Coordinates of N, CA and C in Angstrom, one line a residue:
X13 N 0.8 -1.2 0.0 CA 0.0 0.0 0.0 C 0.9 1.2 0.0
X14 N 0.6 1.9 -0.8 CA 1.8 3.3 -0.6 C 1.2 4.4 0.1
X15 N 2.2 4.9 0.6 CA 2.1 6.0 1.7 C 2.5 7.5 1.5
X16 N 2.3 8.5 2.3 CA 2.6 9.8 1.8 C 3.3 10.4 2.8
X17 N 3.7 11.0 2.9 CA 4.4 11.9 4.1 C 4.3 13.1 3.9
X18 N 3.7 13.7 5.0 CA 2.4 15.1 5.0 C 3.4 15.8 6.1
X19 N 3.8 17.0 5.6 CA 4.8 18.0 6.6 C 4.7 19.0 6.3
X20 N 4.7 20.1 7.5 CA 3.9 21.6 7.1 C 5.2 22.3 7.6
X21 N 6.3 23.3 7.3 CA 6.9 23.8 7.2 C 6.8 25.1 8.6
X22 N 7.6 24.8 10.0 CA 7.4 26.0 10.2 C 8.9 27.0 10.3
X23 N 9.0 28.0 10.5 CA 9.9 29.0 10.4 C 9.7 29.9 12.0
X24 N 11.0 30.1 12.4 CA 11.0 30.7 13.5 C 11.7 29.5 14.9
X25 N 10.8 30.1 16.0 CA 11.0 29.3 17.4 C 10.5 28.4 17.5
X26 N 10.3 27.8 18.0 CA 9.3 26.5 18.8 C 9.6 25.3 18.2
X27 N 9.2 24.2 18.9 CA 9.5 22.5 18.1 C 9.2 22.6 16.8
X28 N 9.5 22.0 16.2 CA 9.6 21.8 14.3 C 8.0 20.5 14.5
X29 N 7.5 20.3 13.6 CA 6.4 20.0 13.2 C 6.9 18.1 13.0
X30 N 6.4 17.0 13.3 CA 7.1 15.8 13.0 C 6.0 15.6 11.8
X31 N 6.1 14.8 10.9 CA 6.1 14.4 9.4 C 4.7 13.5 10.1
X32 N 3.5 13.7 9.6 CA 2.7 12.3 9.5 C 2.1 11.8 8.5
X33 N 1.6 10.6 8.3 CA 1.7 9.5 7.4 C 0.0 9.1 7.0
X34 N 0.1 9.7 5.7 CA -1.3 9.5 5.3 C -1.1 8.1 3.9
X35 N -2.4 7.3 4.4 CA -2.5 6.2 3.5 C -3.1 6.1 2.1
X36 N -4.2 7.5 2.1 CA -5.0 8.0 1.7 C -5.5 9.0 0.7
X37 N -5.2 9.6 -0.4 CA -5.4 10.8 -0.5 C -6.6 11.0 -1.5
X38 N -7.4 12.0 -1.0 CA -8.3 12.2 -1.4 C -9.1 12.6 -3.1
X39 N -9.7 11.8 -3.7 CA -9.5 11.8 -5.3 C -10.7 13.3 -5.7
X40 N -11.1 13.6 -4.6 CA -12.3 14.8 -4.9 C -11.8 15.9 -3.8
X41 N -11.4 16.9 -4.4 CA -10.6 18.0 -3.6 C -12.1 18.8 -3.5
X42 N -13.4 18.9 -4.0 CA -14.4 19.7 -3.0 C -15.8 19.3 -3.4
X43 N -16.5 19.8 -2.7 CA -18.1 19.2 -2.3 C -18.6 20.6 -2.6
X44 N -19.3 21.0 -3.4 CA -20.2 22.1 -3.4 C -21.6 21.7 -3.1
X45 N -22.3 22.7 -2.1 CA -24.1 21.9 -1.8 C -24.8 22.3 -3.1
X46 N -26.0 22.5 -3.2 CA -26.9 23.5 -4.3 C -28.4 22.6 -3.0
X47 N -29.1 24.1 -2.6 CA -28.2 25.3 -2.9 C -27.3 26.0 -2.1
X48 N -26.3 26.7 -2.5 CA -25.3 27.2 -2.2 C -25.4 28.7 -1.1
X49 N -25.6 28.4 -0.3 CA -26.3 29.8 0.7 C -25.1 30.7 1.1
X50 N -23.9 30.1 1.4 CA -22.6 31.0 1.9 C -21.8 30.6 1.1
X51 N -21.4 31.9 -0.3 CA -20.2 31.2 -1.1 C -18.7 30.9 -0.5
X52 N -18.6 31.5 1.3 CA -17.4 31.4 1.5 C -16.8 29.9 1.4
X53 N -16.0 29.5 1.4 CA -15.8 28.3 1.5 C -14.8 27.8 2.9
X54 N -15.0 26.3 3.2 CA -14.3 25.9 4.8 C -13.2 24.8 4.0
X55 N -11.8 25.3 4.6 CA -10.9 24.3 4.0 C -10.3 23.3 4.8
X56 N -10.9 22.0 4.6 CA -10.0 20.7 5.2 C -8.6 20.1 4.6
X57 N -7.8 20.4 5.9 CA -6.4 19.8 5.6 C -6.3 18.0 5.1
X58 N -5.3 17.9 4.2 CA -5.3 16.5 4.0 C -5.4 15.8 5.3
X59 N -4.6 16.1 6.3 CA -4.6 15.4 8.0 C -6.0 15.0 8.3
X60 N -6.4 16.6 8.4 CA -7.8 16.2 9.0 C -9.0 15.4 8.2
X61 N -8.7 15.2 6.6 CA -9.4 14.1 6.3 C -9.1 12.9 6.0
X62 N -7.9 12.8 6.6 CA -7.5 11.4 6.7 C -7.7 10.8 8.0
X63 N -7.6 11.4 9.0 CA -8.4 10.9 10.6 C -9.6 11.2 10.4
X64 N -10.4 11.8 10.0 CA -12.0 11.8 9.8 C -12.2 10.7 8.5
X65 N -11.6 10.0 8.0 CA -11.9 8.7 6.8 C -11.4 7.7 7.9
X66 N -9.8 7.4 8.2 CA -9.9 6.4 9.8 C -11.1 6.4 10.7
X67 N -11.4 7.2 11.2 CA -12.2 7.0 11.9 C -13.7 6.9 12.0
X68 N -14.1 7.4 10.5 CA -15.9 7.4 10.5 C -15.9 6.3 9.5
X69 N -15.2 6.0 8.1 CA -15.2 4.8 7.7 C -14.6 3.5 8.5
X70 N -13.2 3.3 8.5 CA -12.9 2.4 9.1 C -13.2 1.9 10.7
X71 N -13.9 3.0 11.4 CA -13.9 2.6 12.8 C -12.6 2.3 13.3
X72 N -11.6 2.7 13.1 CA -10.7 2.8 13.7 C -10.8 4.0 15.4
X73 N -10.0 3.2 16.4 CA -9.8 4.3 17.4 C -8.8 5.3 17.2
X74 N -8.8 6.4 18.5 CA -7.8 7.0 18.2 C -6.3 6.5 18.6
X75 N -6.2 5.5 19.3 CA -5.0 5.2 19.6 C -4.7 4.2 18.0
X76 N -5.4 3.7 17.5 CA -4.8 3.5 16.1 C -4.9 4.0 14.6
X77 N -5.1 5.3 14.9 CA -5.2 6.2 13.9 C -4.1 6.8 14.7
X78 N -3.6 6.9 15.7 CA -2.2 8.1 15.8 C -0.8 6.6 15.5
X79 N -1.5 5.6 16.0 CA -0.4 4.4 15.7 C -0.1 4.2 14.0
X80 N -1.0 4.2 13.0 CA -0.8 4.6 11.8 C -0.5 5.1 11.3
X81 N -0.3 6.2 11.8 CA -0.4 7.6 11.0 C 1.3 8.5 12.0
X82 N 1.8 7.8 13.0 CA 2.9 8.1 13.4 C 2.6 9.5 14.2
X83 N 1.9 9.5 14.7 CA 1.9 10.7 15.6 C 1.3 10.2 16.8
X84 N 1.0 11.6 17.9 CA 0.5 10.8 19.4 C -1.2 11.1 19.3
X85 N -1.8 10.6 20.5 CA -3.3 10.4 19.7 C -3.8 11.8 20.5
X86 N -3.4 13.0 21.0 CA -3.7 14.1 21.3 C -3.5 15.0 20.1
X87 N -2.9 15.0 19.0 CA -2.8 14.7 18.2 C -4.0 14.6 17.1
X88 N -4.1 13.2 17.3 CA -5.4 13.1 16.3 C -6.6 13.1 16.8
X89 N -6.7 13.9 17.9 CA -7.6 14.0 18.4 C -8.2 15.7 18.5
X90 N -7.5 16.5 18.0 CA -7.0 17.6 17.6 C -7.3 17.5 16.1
X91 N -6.9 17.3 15.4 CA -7.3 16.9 13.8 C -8.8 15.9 13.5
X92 N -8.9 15.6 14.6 CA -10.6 14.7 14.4 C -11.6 15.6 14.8
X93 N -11.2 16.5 16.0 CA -12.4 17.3 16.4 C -12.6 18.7 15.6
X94 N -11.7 19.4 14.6 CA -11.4 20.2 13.8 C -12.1 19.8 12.6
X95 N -11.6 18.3 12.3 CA -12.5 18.3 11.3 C -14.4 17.7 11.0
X96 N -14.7 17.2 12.5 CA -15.5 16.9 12.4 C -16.6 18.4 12.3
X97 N -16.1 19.3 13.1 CA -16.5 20.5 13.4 C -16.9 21.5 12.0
X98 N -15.3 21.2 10.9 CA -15.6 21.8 9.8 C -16.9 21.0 8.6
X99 N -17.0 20.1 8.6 CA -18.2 19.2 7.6 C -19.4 19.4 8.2
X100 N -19.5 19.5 9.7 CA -20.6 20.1 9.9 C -21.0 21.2 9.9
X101 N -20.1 22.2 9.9 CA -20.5 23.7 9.6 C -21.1 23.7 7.9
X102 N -20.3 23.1 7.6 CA -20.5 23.1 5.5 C -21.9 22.4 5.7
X103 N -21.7 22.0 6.3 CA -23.4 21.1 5.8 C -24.6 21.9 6.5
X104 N -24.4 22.2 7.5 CA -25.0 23.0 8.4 C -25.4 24.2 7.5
X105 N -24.0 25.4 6.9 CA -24.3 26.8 6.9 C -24.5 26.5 5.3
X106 N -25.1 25.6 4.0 CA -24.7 25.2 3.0 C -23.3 26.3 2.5
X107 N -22.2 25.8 2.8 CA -21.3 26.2 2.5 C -20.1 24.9 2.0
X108 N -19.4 25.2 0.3 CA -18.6 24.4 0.1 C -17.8 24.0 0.8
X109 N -17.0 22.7 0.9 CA -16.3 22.5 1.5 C -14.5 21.6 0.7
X110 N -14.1 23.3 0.3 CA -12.4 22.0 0.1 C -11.1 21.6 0.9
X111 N -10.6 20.6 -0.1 CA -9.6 19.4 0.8 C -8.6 20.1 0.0
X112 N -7.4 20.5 1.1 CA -6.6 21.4 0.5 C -5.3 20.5 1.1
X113 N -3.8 20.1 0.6 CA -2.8 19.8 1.1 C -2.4 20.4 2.2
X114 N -2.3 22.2 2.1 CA -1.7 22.7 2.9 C -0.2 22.5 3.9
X115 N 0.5 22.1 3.0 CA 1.7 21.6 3.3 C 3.1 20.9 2.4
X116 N 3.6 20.3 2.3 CA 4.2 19.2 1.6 C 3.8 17.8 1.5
X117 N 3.8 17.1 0.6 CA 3.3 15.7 0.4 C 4.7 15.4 -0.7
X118 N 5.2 13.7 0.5 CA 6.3 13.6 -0.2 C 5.8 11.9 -0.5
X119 N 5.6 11.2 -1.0 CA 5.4 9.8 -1.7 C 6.8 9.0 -1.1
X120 N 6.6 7.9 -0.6 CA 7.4 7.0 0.3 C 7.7 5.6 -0.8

């Protein structure tokens, strides 16, 4: 199965960001409703839909969606409730919703 390696570049102070490991990538980058009530649009990181696909398709927990995916599950627990939050607002406020990289994606 091939894998990606998802890293967001920071600059400056603080801990550097560790690399996480998506299985997944998403073949439909956005969902428009009709009808379309708020043209703003809400953007999901690759991360956060790859723990929101672990976890609402596969039933996976969070201790094995952060075991997968190489991070800690505070973590993906952080990226699950971000994005569960963002799909319900889009569906909620009909507003599009796209799946953006936002980062580097390196293929393993």
């Amino acid at each position: 199965m091939p894998r990606w390696r998802w890293g967001c570049r920071r600059m400056g102070p603080g801990r550097p960001f560790n690399y996480l490991y998506l299985y997944h990538l998403p073949h439909v980058r956005e969902f428009i409703p009709r009808p379309m009530v708020n043209p703003e649009p809400i953007e999901l990181s690759y991360p956060e839909f790859e723990v929101f696909r672990l976890s609402e398709l596969e039933k996976l927990t969070q201790e094995e969606i952060a075991e997968k995916m190489g991070t800690s599950r505070g973590t993906v627990w952080r990226l699950l409730e971000s994005a569960r939050e963002k799909v319900a607002r889009a569906l909620v406020e009909s507003r599009p919703l796209l799946i953006l990289p936002k980062g580097e994606i390196k293929k393993e």
